[in-house]
PDB file of C-alpha atoms in Angstrom:
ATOM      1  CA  UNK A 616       0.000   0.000   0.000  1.00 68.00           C
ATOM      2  CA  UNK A 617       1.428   3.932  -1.100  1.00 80.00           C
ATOM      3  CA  UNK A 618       1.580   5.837   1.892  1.00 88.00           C
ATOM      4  CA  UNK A 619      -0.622   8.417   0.204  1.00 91.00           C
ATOM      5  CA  UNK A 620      -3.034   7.891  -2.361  1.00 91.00           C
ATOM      6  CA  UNK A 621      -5.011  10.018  -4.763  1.00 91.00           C
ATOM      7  CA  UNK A 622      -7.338   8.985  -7.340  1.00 86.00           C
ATOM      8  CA  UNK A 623      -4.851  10.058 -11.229  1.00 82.00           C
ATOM      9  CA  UNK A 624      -7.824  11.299 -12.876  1.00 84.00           C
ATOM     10  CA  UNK A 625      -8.565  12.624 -15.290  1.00 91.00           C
ATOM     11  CA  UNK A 626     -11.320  15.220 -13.780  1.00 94.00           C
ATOM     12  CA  UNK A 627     -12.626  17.538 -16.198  1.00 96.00           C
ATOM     13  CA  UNK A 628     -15.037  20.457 -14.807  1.00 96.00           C
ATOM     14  CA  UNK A 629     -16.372  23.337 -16.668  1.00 97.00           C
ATOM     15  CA  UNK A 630     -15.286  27.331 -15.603  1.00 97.00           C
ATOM     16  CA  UNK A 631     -16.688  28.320 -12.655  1.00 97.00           C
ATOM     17  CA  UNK A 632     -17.404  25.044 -10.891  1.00 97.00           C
ATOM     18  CA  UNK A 633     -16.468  24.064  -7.407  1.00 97.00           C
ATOM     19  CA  UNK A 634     -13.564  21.137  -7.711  1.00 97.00           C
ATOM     20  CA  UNK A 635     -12.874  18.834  -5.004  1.00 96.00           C
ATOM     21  CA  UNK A 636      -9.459  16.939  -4.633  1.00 96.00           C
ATOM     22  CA  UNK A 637      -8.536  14.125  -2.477  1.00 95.00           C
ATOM     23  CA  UNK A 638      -6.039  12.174  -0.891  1.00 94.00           C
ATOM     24  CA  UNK A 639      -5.863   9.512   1.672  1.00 94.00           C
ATOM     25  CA  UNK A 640      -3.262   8.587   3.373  1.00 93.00           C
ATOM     26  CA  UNK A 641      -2.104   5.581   5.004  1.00 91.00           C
ATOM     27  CA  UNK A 642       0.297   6.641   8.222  1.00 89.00           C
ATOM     28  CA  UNK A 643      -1.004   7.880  11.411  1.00 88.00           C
ATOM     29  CA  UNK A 644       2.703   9.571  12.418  1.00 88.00           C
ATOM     30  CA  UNK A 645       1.754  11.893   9.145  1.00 89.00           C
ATOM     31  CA  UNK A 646       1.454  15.788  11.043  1.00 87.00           C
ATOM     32  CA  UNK A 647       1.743  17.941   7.763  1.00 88.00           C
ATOM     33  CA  UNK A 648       0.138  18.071   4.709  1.00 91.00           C
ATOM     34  CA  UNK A 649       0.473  20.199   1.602  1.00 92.00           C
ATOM     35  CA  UNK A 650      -1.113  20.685  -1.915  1.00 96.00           C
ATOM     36  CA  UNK A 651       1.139  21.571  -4.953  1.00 96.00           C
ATOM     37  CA  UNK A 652       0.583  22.292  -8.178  1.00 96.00           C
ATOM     38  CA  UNK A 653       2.402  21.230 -10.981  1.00 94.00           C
ATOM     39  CA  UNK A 654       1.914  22.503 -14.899  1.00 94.00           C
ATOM     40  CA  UNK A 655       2.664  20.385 -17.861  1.00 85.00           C
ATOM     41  CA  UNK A 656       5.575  18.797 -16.102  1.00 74.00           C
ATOM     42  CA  UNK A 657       7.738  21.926 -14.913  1.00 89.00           C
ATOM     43  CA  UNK A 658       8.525  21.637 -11.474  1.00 93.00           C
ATOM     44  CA  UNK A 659       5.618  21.318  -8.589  1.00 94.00           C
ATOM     45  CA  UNK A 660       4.932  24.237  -6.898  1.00 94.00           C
ATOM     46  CA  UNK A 661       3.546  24.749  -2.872  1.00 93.00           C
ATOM     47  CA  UNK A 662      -0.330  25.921  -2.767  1.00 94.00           C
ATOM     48  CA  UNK A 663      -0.849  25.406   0.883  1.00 90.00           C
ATOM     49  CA  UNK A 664       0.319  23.607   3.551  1.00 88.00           C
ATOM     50  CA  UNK A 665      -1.464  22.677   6.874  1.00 87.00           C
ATOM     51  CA  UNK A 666      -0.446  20.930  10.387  1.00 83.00           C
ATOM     52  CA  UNK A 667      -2.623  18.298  12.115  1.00 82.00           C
ATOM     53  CA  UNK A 668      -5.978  18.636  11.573  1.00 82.00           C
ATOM     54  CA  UNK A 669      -8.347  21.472  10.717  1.00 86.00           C
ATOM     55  CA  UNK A 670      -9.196  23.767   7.548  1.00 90.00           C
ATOM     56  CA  UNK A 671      -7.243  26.326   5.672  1.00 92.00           C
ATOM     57  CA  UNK A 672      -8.212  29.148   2.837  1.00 94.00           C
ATOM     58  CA  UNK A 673      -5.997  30.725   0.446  1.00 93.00           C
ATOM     59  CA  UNK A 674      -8.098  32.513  -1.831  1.00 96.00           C
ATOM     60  CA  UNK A 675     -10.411  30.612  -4.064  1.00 97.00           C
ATOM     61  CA  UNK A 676      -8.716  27.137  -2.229  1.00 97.00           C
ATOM     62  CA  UNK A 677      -9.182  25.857   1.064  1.00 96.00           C
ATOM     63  CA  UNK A 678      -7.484  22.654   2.369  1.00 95.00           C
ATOM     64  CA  UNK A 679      -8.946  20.173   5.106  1.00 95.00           C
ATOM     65  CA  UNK A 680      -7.492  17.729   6.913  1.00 94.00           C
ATOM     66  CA  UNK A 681      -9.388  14.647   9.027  1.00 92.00           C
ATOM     67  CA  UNK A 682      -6.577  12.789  10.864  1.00 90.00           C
ATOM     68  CA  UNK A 683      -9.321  10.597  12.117  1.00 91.00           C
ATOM     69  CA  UNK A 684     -10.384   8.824   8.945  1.00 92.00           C
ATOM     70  CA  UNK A 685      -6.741   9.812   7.195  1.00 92.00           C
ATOM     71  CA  UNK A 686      -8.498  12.206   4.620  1.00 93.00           C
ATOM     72  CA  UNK A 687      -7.257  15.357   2.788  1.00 94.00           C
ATOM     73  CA  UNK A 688      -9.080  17.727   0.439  1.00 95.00           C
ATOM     74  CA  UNK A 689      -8.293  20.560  -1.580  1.00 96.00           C
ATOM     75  CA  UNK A 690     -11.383  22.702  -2.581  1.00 97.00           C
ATOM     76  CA  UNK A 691     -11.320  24.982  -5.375  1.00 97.00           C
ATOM     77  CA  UNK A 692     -13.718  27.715  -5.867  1.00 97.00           C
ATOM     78  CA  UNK A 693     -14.931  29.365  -8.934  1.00 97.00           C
ATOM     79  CA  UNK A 694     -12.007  26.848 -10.871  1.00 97.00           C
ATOM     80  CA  UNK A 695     -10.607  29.016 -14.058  1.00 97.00           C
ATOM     81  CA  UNK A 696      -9.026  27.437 -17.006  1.00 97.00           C
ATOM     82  CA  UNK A 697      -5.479  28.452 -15.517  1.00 96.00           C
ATOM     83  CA  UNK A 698      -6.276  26.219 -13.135  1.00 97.00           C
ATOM     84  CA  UNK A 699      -5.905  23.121 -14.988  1.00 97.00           C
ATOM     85  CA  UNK A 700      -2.967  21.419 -13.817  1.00 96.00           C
ATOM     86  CA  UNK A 701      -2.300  17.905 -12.110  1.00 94.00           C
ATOM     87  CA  UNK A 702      -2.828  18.606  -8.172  1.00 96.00           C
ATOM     88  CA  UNK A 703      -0.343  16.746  -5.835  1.00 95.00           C
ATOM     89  CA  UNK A 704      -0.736  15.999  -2.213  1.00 95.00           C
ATOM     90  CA  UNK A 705       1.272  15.578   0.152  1.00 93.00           C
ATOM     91  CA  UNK A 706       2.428  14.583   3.962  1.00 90.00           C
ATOM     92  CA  UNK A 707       5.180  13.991   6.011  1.00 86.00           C
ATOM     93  CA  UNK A 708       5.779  13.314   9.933  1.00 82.00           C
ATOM     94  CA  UNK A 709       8.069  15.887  11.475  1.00 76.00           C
ATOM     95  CA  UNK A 710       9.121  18.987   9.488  1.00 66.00           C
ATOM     96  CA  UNK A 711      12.739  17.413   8.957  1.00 69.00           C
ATOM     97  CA  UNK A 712      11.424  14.064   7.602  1.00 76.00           C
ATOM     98  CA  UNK A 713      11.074  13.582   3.866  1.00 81.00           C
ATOM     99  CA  UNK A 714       8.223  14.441   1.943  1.00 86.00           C
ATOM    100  CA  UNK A 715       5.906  11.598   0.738  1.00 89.00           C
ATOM    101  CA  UNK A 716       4.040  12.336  -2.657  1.00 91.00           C
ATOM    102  CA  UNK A 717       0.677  10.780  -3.785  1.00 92.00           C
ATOM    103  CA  UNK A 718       0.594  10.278  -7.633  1.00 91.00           C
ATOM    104  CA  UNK A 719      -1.081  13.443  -8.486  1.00 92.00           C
ATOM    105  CA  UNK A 720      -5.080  14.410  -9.918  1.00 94.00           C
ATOM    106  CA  UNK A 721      -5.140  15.582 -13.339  1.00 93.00           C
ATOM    107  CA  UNK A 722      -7.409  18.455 -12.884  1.00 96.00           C
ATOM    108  CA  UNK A 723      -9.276  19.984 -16.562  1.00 97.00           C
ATOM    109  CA  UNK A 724     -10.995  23.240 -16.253  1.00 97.00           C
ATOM    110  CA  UNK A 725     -13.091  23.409 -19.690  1.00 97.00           C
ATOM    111  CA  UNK A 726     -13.836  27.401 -20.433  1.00 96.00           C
TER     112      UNK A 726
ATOM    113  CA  UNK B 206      12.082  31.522 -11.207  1.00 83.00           C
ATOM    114  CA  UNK B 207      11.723  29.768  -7.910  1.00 84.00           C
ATOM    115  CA  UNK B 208      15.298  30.067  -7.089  1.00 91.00           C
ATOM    116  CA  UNK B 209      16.395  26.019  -7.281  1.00 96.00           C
ATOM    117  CA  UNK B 210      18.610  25.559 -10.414  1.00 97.00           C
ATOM    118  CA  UNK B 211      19.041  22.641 -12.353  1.00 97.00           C
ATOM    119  CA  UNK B 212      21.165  22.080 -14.498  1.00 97.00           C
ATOM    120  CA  UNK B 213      21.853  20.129 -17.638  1.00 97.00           C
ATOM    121  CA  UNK B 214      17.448  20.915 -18.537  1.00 96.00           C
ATOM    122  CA  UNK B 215      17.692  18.212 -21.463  1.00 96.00           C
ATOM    123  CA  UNK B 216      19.445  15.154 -21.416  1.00 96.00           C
ATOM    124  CA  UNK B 217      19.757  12.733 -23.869  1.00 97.00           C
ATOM    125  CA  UNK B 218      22.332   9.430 -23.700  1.00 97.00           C
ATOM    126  CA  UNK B 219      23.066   6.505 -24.212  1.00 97.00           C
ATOM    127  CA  UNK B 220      22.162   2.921 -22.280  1.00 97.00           C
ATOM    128  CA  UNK B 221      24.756   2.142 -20.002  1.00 97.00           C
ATOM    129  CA  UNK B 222      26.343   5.816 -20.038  1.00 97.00           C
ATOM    130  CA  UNK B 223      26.504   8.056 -16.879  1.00 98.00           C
ATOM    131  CA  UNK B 224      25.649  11.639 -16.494  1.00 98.00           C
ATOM    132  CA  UNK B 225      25.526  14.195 -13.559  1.00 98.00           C
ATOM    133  CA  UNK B 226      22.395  16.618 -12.425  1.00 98.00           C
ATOM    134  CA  UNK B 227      23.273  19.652 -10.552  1.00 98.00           C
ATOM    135  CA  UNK B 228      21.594  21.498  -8.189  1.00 98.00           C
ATOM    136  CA  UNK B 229      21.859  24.565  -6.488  1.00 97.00           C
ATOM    137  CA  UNK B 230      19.486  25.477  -3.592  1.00 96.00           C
ATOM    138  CA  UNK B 231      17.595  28.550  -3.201  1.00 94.00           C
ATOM    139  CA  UNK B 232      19.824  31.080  -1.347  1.00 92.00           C
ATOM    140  CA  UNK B 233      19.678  30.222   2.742  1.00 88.00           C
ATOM    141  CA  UNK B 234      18.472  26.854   2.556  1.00 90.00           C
ATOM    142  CA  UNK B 235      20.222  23.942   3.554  1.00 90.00           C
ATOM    143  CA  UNK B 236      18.509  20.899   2.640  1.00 90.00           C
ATOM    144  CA  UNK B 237      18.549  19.703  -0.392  1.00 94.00           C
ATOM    145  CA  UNK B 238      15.769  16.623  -2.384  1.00 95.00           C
ATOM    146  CA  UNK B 239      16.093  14.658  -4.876  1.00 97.00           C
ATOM    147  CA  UNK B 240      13.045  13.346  -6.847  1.00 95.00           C
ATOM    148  CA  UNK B 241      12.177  11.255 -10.002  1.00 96.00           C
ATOM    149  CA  UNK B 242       9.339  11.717 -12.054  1.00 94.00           C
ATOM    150  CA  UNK B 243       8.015   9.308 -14.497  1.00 89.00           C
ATOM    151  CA  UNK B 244       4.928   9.011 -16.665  1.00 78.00           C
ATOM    152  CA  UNK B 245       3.668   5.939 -14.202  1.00 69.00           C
ATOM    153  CA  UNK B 246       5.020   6.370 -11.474  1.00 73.00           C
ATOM    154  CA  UNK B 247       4.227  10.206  -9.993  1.00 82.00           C
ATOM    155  CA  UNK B 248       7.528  11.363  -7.806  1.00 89.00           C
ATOM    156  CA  UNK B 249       9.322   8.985  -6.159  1.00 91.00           C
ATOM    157  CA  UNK B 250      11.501  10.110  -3.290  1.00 92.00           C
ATOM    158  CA  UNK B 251      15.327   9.532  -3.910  1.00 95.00           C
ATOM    159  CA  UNK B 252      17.345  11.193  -1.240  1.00 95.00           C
ATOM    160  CA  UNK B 253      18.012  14.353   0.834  1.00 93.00           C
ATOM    161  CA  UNK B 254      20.727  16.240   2.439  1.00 94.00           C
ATOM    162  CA  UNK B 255      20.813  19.006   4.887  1.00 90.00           C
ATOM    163  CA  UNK B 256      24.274  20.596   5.482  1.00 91.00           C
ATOM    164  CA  UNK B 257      26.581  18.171   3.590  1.00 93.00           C
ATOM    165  CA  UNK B 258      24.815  15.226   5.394  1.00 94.00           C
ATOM    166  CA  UNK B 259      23.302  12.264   4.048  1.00 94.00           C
ATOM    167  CA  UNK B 260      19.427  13.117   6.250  1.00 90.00           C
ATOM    168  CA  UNK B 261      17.329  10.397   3.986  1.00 89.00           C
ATOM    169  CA  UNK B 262      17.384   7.349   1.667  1.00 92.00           C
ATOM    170  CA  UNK B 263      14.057   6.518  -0.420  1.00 91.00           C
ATOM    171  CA  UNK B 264      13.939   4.233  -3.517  1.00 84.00           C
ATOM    172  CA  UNK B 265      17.288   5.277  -4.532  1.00 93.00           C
ATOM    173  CA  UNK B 266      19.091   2.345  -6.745  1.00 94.00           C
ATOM    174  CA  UNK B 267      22.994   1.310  -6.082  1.00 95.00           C
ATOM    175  CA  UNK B 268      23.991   2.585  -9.487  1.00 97.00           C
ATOM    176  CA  UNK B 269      22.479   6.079  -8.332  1.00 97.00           C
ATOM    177  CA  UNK B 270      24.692   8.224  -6.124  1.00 96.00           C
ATOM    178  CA  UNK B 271      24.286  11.615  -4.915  1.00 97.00           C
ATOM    179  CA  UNK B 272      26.143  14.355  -2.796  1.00 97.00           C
ATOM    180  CA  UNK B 273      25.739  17.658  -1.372  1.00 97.00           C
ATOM    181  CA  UNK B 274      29.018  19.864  -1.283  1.00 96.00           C
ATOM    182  CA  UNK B 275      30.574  22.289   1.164  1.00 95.00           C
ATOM    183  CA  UNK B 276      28.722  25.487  -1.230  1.00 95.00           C
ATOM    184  CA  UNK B 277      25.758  23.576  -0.168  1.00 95.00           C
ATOM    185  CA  UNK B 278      25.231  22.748  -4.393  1.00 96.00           C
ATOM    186  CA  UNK B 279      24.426  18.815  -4.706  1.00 98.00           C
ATOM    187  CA  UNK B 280      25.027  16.529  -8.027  1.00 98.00           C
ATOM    188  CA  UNK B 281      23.190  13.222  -8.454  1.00 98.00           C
ATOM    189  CA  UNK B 282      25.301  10.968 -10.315  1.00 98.00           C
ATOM    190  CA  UNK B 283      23.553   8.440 -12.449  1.00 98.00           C
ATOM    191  CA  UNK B 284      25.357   5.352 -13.874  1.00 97.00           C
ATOM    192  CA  UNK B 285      25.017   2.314 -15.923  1.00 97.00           C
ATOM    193  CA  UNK B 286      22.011   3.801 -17.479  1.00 97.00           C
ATOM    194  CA  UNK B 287      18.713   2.397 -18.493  1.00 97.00           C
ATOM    195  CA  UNK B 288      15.933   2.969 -20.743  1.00 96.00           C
ATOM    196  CA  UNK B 289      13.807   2.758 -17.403  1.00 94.00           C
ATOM    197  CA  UNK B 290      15.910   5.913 -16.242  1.00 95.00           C
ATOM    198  CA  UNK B 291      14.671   8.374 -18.308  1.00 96.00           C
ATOM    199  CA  UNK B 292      12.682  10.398 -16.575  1.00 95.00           C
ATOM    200  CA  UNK B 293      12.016  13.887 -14.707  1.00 96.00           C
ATOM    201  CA  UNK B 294      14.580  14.511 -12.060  1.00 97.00           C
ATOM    202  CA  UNK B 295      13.765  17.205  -9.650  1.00 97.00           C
ATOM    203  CA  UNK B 296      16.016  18.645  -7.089  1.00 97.00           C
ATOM    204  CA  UNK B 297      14.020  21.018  -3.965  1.00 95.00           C
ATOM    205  CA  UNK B 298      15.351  22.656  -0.748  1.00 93.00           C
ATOM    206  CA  UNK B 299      13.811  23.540   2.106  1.00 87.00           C
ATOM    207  CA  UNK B 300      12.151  26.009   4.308  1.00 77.00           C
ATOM    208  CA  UNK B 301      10.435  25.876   7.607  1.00 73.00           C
ATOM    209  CA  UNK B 302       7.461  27.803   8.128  1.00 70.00           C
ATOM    210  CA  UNK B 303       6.680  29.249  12.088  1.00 70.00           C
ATOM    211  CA  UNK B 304       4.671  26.382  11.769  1.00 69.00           C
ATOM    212  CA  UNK B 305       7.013  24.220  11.707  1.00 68.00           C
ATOM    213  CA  UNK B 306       5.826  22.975   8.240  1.00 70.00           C
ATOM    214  CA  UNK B 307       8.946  21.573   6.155  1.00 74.00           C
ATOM    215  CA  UNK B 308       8.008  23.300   2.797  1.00 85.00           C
ATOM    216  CA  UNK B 309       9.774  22.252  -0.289  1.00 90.00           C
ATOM    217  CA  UNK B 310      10.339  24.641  -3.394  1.00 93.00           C
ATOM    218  CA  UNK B 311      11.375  22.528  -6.295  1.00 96.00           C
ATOM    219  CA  UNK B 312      13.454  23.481  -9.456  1.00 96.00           C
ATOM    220  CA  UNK B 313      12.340  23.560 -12.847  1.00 96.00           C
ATOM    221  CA  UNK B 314      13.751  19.375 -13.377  1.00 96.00           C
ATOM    222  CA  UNK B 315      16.414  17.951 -15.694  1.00 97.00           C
ATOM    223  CA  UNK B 316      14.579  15.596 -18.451  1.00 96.00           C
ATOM    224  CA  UNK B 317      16.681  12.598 -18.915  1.00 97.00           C
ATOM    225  CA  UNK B 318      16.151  10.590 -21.911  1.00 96.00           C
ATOM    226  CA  UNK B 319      18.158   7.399 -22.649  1.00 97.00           C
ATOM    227  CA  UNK B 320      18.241   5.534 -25.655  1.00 96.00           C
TER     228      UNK B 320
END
């Protein structure tokens, strides 16, 4: 089992609609979590990050976490083409410890 | 421009050849990631340094080596290539937040294609 798993995608949403992203992950000792963003294979880049459980907005996104059932979400509001991309989460344990990827959501906004 | 260089950005070789990746870390950060990106398998975790030191090992094969240097610039040394190498390999370094959050800002990648 991947420590943190997303379902790949494809999602395709027209302009304008609410998007919901998710990740589960599979270790307990996981404290942070973060969202990047990563176009057409340049390098990933750092939405938002949260520690332990709770919600976060940035914006048009806000990030929840549920340490209880192992669950994050990335919300986007009002999604704009721009904001097709393939959305990555991801966790780690302490804030030296090494980063864990899940496999990424390709994420289509359609104008 | 986040600030993490990498250097060759295209790569294309030979099986069984060797190359080196550079990377230079955004200015005041001491850790340094490697990652590798392929079509099927998302990023995979290779190996970090902070300071010089060896901090942690992922998924990283024997004929890969890496190393972070006093100028705190690390090189990932890739040998005996294979077709299954070619890939995306990104270097990041790293930033705490007041939160404590260990936030990684990646470069732009080195694309390594061998044939």
């Amino acid at each position: 089992q991947k420590e943190v798993e997303q379902d790949p995608g494809p999602l395709s949403v027209p302009e304008g609609a609410i998007v919901s992203l998710n990740c589960t992950y599979s270790n307990s000792a996981f404290q942070y979590f973060m969202w990047y963003r990563q176009y057409s294979r340049k390098g990933p880049e750092l939405l938002m990050y949260t520690y332990s459980s709770g919600n976060k907005e940035d914006g048009r996104f806000t990030a929840q976490v549920d340490k209880s059932s192992k669950y994050i979400s990335l919300f986007i509001r009002d999604s704009q083409p721009s904001d097709s991309a393939t959305y990555l989460c991801a966790s780690l344990k302490t804030s030296y410890d090494k980063v864990i990827f899940g496999p990424g959501t390709s994420l289509s906004v359609i104008p | 421009d986040s600030g993490v260089t990498q250097t060759p950005k295209h790569l294309i070789t030979a099986t069984g050849q060797r190359v080196t990746l550079r990377c230079s870390p955004r200015s005041g950060d001491l850790s340094v990631y490697w990652y590798q990106q392929s079509l099927d398998q998302g990023l995979q975790f290779l190996i970090q340094y902070y300071n010089g030191e060896e901090r942690a090992k992922g998924n990283i094969l024997e004929r890969f080596s890496a190393q972070q240097f006093p100028d705190l610039h690390s090189e990932l040394n890739l040998s005996s290539l294979e077709l299954g190498d070619s890939a995306l390999y990104f270097c990041a370094s790293s930033t705490r937040t007041p939160s404590g959050a260990n936030v990684l800002t990646f470069g732009a990648g080195s694309r390594l294609t061998v044939l």
